[in-house]
Coordinates of C-alpha atoms and ligand atoms in Angstrom, one line a residue:
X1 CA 29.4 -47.7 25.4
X2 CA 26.2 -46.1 27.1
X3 CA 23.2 -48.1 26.9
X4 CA 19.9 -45.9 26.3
X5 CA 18.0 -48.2 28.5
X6 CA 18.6 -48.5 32.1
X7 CA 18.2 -52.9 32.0
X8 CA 18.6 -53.0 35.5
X9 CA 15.8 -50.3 36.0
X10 CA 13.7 -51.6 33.5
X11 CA 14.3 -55.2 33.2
X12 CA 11.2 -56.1 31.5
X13 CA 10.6 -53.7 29.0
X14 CA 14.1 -53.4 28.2
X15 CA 14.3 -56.2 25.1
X16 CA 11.0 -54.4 23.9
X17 CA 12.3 -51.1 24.0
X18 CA 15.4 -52.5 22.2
X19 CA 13.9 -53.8 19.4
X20 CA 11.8 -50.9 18.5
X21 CA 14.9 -49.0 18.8
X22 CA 16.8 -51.1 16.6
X23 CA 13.7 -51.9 14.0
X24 CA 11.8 -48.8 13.2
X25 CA 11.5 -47.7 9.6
X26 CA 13.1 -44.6 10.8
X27 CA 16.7 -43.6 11.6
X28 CA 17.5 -43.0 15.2
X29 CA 20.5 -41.6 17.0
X30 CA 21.9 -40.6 20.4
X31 CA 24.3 -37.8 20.2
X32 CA 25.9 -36.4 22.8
X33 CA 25.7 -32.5 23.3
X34 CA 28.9 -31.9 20.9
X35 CA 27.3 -34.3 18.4
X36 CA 29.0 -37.0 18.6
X37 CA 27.6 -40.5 17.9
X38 CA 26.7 -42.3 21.0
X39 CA 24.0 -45.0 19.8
X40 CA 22.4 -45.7 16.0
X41 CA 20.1 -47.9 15.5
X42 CA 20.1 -50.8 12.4
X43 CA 17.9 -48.5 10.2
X44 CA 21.0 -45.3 10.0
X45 CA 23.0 -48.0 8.8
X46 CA 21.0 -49.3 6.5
X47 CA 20.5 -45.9 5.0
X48 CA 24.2 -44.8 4.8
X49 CA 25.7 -48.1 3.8
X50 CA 28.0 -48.0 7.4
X51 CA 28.6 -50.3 10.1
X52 CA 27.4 -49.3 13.4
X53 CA 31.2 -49.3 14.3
X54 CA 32.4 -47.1 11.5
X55 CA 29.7 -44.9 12.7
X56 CA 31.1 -44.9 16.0
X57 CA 34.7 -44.1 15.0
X58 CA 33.7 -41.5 12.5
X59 CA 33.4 -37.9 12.9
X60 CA 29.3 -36.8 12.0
X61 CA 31.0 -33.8 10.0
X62 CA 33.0 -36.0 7.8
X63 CA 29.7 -37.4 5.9
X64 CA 27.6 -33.9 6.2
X65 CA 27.3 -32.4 2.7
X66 CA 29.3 -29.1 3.0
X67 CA 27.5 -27.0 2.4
X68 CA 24.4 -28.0 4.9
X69 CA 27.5 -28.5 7.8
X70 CA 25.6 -25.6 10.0
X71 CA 21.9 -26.3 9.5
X72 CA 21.5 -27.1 13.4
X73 CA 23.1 -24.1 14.5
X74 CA 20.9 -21.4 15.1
X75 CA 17.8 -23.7 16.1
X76 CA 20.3 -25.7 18.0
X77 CA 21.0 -22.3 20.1
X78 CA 17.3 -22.0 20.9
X79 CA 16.8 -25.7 22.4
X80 CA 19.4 -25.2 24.3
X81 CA 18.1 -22.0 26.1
X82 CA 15.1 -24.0 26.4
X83 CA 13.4 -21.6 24.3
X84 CA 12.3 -24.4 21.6
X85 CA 12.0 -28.4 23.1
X86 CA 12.7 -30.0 19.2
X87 CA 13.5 -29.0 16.0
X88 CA 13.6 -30.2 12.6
X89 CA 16.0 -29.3 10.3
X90 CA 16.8 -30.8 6.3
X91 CA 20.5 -32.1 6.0
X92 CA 22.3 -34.3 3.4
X93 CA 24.9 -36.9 4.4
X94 CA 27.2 -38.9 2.1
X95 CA 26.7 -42.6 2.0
X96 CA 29.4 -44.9 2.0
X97 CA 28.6 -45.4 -2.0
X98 CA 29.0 -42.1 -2.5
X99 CA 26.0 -41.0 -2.8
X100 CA 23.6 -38.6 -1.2
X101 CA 20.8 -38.9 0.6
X102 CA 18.4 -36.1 2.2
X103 CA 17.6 -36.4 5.8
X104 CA 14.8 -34.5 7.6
X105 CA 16.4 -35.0 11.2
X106 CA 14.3 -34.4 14.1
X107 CA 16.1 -32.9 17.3
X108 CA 14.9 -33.4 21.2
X109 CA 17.0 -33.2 24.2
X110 CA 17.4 -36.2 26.8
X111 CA 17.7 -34.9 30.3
X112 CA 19.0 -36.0 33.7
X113 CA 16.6 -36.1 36.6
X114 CA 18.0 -32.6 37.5
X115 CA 16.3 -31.0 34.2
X116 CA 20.0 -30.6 32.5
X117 CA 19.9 -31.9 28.7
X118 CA 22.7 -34.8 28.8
X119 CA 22.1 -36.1 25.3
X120 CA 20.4 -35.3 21.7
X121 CA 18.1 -38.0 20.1
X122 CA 18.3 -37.5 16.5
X123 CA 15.6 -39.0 14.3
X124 CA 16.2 -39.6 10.3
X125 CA 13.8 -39.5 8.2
X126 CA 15.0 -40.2 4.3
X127 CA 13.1 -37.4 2.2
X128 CA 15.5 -37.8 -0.7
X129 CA 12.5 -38.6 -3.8
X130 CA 10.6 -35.8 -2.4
X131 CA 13.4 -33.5 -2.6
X132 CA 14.8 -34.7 -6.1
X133 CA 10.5 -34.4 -7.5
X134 CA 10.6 -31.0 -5.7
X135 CA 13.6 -30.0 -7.6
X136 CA 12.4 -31.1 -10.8
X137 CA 9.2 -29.6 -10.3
X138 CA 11.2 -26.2 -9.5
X139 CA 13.0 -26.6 -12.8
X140 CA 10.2 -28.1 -15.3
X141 CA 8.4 -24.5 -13.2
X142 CA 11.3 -22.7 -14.6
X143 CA 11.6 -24.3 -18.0
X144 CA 7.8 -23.2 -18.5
X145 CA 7.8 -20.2 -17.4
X146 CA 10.8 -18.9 -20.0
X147 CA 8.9 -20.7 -22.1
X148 CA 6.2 -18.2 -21.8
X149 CA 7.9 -15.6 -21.4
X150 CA 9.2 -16.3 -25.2
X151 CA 6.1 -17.5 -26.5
X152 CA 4.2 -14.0 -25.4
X153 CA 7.2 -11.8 -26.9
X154 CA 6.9 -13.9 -30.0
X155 CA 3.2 -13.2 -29.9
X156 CA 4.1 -9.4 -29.6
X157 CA 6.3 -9.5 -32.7
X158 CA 4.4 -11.5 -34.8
X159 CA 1.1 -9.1 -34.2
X160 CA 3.1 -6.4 -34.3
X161 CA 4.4 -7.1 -37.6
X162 CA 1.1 -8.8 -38.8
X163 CA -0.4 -5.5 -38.2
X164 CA 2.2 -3.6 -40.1
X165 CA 1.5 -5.8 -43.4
X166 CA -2.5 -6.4 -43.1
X167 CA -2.3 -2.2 -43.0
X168 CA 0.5 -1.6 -45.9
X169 CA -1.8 -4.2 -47.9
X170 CA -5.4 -2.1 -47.2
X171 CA -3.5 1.2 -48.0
X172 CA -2.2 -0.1 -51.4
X173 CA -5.6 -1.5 -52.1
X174 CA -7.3 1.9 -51.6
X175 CA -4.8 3.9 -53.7
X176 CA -5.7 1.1 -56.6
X177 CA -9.6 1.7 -55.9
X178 CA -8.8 5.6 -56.3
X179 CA -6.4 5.3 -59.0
X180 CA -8.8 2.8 -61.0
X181 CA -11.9 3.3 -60.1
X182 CA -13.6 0.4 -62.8
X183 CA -11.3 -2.1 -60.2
X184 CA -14.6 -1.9 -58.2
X185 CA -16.0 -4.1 -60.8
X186 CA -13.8 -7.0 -61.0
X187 CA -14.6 -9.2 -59.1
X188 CA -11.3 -10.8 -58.4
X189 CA -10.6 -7.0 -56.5
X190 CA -13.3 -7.6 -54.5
X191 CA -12.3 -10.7 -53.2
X192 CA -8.7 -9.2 -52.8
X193 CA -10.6 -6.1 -50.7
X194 CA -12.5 -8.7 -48.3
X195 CA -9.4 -11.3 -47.7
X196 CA -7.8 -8.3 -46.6
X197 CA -10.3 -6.7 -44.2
X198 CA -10.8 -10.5 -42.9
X199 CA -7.1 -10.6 -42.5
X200 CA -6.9 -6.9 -40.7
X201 CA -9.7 -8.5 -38.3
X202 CA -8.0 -11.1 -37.4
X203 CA -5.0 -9.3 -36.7
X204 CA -6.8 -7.4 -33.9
X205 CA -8.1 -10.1 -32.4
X206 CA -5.1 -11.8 -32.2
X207 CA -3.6 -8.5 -31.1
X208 CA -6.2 -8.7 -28.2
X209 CA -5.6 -11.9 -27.6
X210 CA -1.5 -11.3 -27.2
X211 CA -2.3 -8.6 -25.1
X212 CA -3.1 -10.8 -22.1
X213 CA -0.3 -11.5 -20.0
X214 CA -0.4 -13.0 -16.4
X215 CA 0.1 -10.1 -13.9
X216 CA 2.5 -10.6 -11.1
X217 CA 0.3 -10.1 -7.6
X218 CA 2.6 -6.7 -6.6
X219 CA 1.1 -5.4 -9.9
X220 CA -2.9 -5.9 -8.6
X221 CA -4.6 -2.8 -7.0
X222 CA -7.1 -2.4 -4.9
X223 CA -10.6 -1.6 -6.7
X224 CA -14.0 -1.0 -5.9
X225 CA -16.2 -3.1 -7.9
X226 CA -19.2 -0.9 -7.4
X227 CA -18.0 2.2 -8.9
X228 CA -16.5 0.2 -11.8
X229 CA -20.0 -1.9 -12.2
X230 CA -21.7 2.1 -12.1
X231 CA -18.7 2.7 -15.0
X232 CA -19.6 -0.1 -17.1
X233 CA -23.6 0.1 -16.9
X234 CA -23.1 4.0 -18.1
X235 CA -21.3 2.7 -21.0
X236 CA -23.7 0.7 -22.1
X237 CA -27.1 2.9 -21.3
X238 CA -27.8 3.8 -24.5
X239 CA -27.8 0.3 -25.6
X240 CA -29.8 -0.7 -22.5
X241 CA -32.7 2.0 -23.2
X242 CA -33.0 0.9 -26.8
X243 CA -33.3 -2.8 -26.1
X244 CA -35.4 -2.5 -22.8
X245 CA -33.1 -3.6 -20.8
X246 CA -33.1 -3.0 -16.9
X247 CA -29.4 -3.4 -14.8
X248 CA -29.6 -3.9 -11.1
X249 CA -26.5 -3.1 -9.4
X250 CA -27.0 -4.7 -6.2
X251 CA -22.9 -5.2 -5.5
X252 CA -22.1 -4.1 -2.4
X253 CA -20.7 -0.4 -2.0
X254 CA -17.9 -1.3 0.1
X255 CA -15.6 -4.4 -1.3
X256 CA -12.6 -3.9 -3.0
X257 CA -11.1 -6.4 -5.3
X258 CA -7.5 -7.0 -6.6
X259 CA -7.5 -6.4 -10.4
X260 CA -6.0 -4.2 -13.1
X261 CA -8.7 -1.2 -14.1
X262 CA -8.1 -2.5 -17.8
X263 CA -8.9 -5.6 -17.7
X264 CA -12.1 -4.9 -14.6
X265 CA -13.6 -2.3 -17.4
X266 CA -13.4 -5.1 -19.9
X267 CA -14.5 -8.2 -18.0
X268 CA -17.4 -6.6 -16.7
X269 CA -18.6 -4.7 -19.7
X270 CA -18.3 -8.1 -21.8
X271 CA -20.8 -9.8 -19.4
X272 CA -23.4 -7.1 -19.5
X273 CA -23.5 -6.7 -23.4
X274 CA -23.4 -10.2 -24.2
X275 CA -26.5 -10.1 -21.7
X276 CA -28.2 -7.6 -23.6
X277 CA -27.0 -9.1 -27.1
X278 CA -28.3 -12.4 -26.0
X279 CA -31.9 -11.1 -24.4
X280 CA -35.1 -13.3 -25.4
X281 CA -36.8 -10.4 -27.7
X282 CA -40.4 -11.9 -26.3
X283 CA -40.1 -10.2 -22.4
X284 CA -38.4 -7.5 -21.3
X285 CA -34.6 -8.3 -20.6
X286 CA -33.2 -8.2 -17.1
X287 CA -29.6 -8.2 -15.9
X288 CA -28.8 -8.4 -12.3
X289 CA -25.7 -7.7 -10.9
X290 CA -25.2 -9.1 -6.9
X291 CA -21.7 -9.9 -4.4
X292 CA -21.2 -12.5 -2.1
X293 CA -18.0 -13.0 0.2
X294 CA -16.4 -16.5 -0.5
X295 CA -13.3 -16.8 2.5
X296 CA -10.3 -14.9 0.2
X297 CA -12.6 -14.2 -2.7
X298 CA -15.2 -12.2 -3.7
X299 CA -17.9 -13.6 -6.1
X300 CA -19.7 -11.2 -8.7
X301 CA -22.7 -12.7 -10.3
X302 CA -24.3 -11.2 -13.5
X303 CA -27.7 -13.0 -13.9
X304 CA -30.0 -12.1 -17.1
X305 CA -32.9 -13.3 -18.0
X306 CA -32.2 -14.1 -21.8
X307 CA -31.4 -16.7 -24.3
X308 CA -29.6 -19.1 -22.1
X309 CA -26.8 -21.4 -23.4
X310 CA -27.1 -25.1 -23.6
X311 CA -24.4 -26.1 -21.4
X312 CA -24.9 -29.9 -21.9
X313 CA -23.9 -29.2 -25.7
X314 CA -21.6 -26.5 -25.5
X315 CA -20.7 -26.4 -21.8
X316 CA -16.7 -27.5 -22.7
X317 CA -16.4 -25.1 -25.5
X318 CA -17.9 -22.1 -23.5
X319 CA -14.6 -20.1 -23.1
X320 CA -12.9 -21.4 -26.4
X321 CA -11.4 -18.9 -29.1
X322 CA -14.1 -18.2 -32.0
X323 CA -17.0 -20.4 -30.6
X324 CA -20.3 -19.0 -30.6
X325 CA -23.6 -20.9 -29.7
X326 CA -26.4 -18.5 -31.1
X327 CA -27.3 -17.2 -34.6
X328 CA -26.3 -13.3 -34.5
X329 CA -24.6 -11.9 -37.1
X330 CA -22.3 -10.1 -34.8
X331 CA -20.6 -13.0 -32.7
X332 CA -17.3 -13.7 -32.9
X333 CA -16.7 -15.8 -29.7
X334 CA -14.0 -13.3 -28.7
X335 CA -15.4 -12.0 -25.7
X336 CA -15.8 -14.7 -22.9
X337 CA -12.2 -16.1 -24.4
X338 CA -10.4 -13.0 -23.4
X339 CA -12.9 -12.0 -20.4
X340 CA -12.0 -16.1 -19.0
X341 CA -8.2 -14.8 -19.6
X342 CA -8.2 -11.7 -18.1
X343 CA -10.2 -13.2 -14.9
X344 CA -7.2 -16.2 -14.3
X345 CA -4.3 -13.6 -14.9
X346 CA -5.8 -11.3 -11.8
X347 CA -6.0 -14.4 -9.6
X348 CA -9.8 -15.6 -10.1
X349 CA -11.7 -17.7 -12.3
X350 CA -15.2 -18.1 -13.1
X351 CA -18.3 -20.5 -13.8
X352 CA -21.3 -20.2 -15.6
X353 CA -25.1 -21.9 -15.2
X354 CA -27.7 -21.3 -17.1
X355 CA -30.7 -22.5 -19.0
X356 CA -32.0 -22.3 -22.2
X357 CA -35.1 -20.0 -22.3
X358 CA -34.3 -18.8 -19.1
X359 CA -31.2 -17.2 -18.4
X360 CA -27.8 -17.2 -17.8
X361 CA -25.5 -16.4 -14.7
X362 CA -22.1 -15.8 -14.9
X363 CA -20.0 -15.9 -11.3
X364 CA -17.1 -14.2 -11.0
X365 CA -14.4 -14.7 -8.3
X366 CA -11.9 -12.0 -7.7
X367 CA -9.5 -12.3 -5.2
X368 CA -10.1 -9.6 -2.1
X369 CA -8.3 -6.7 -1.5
Ligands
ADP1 P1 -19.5 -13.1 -29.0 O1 -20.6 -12.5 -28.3 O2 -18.7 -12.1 -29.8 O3 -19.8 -14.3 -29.8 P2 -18.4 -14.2 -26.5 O4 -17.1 -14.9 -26.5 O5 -18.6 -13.1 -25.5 O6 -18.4 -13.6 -28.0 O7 -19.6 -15.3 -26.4 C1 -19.4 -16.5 -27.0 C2 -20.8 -17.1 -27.2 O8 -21.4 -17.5 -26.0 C3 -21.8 -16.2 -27.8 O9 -21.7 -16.2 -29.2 C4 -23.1 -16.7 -27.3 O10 -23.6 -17.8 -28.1 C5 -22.8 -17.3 -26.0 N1 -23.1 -16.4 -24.9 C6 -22.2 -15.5 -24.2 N2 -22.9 -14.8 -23.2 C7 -24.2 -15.2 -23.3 C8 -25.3 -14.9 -22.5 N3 -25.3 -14.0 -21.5 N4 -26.5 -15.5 -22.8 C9 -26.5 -16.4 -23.8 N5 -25.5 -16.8 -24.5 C10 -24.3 -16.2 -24.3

């Protein structure tokens, strides 16, 4: 059999280079240019449970998994034309147990002093955990993902149905208001009339809420966040003028972001009337609206000057379903549930500082078009 080291050559570093050979954690092989075994070292056969002499006797084909039997080919081609010098490629070989283990092999050429390759060295590393946790990651990711998929269909039907009953029940109750009008008086009906307008309200929020779905990044388009800032602030003008309110759109003209127009008309209206619902009534209330480039994303920041929240107290429940922090009769905590929502399911996020007495500011990252 051909040594790999030349002891007569290299006399002294010959044992050396022998034992690291033989005693790295790492399989390593020499293969001649048809693949056939010319030298293992102890660590192969540690990892597939053969002799080095069953090795030598055995065909490398007869222990590759079948279906990974031409995984060197192509790249195998390219070192050969000397248009690659190594290559890596995944394989799984049979042990002599029976069972399997996953190889990342790593492929360089020996070659004679006249530049021609002679042999392959093979190196073997086991990756078999981190495939199996890759695979189960692959299928817990699919096992959640139908998951969703049923959960927001079920959503649809329930709110769909929901919606049907809440507005059967409100029809029949205004037929028995008109039918019998002294009903008005009893005040077991009137209890009847507001459990159901509190059910119909709930329905809709819950219909918003089932609305959100995540949004697939083919399905984003590119938008400029000016114009749709410019949209949103003439929505809410009236609003503005009557509360003495001043916008600032200060976004710059030319970014686009990647969002669906739905859910950009709603996230950025939300932000500026919950800044003018939330203005301190004793100076005149200011909302800013600015950009700044962040590498892949774009941050929008809506500054006011009102209220401010206590984020030391309520700083976890910010974003939650129904939670608000301030006394107005008109808060549902709907808003920055759905807004939070509709951010993630485009690709961004967002964070909020702010101080009581002194303002809030909301930052908004959108992924760049
Ligand atoms: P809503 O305004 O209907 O309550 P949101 O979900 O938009 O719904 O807001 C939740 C709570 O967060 C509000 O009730 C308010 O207490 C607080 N909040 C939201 N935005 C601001 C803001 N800009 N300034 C101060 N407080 C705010």
């Amino acid at each position: 059999m051909k040594s790999l080291f030349r002891k007569e050559i290299f006399p002294d570093s010959y044992d050396s280079l022998e034992k690291i050979f033989n005693n790295t954690y790492n399989g390593i092989a020499i293969l001649s240019l048809d693949g056939d075994w010319i030298r293992v070292n102890n660590s192969i056969c540690q990892m597939l449970g053969y002799s080095k002499n069953e090795l030598y006797n055995m065909d490398i084909e007869t222990i590759i998994f079948r279906d990974d039997l031409g995984a060197h080919a192509t790249k195998y081609n390219r070192l050969m034309q000397g248009k690659i010098d190594r290559y890596r490629v995944m394989q799984r070989y049979f042990c002599k147990d029976g069972s399997i283990v996953w190889f990342l092999i790593s492929v360089s050429l020996i070659t004679a002093l006249n530049g021609k390759p002679t042999q392959m060295i093979w190196q073997f590393s086991d990756i078999t955990s981190r495939k199996l946790n890759q695979d189960k990651l692959k299928l817990m990711l699919r096992v959640v993902r139908d998951q969703n998929e049923r959960l927001s269909s079920f959503a649809d039907i329930i709110t769909h149905n929901l919606r049907s009953h809440s507005g059967n029940l409100s029809t029949i109750k205004d037929f028995l208001e008109e039918e019998f009008g002294w009903l008005k008086d009893n005040e077991n009906f009137n209890l009847l009339s507001v459990a159901i307008e509190n059910l119909e309200e709930t329905v809709e929020h819950l219909t918003e809420v089932a609305k959100i779905k995540p949004i697939e990044n083919n399905q984003l388009t590119s938008l400029n966040l000016y114009d749709y800032v410019e949209k949103a602030i003439y929505n809410v003008m009236g609003v503005a003028k009557n509360t003495n309110t001043s916008i600032i759109n200060e976004v710059d003209e030319d970014v686009n972001i990647k969002g669906v127009p739905a859910y950009l008309d709603s996230i950025i209206l939300n932000f500026l009337t919950n800044g003018i619902k939330y203005r301190a009534e004793d100076r005149p209330s200011k909302i800013e609206l600015t950009t700044e480039q962040d590498g892949d994303f774009l941050k929008l920041k809506i500054a006011d000057n009102g209220l401010g929240i206590d984020l030391k107290k309520y700083g976890d429940k910010l974003f939650q379903l129904y939670k608000t922090f301030h006394t107005n009769s008109d808060s549902i905590g709907l808003g920055l549930f759905i807004t939070k929502n509709q951010i993630e399911s485009i690709g961004g996020r967002v964070a909020v500082s702010s101080e009581v007495g002194v303002g809030s500011k909301f930052t908004i990252y959108f992924k760049r078009a």
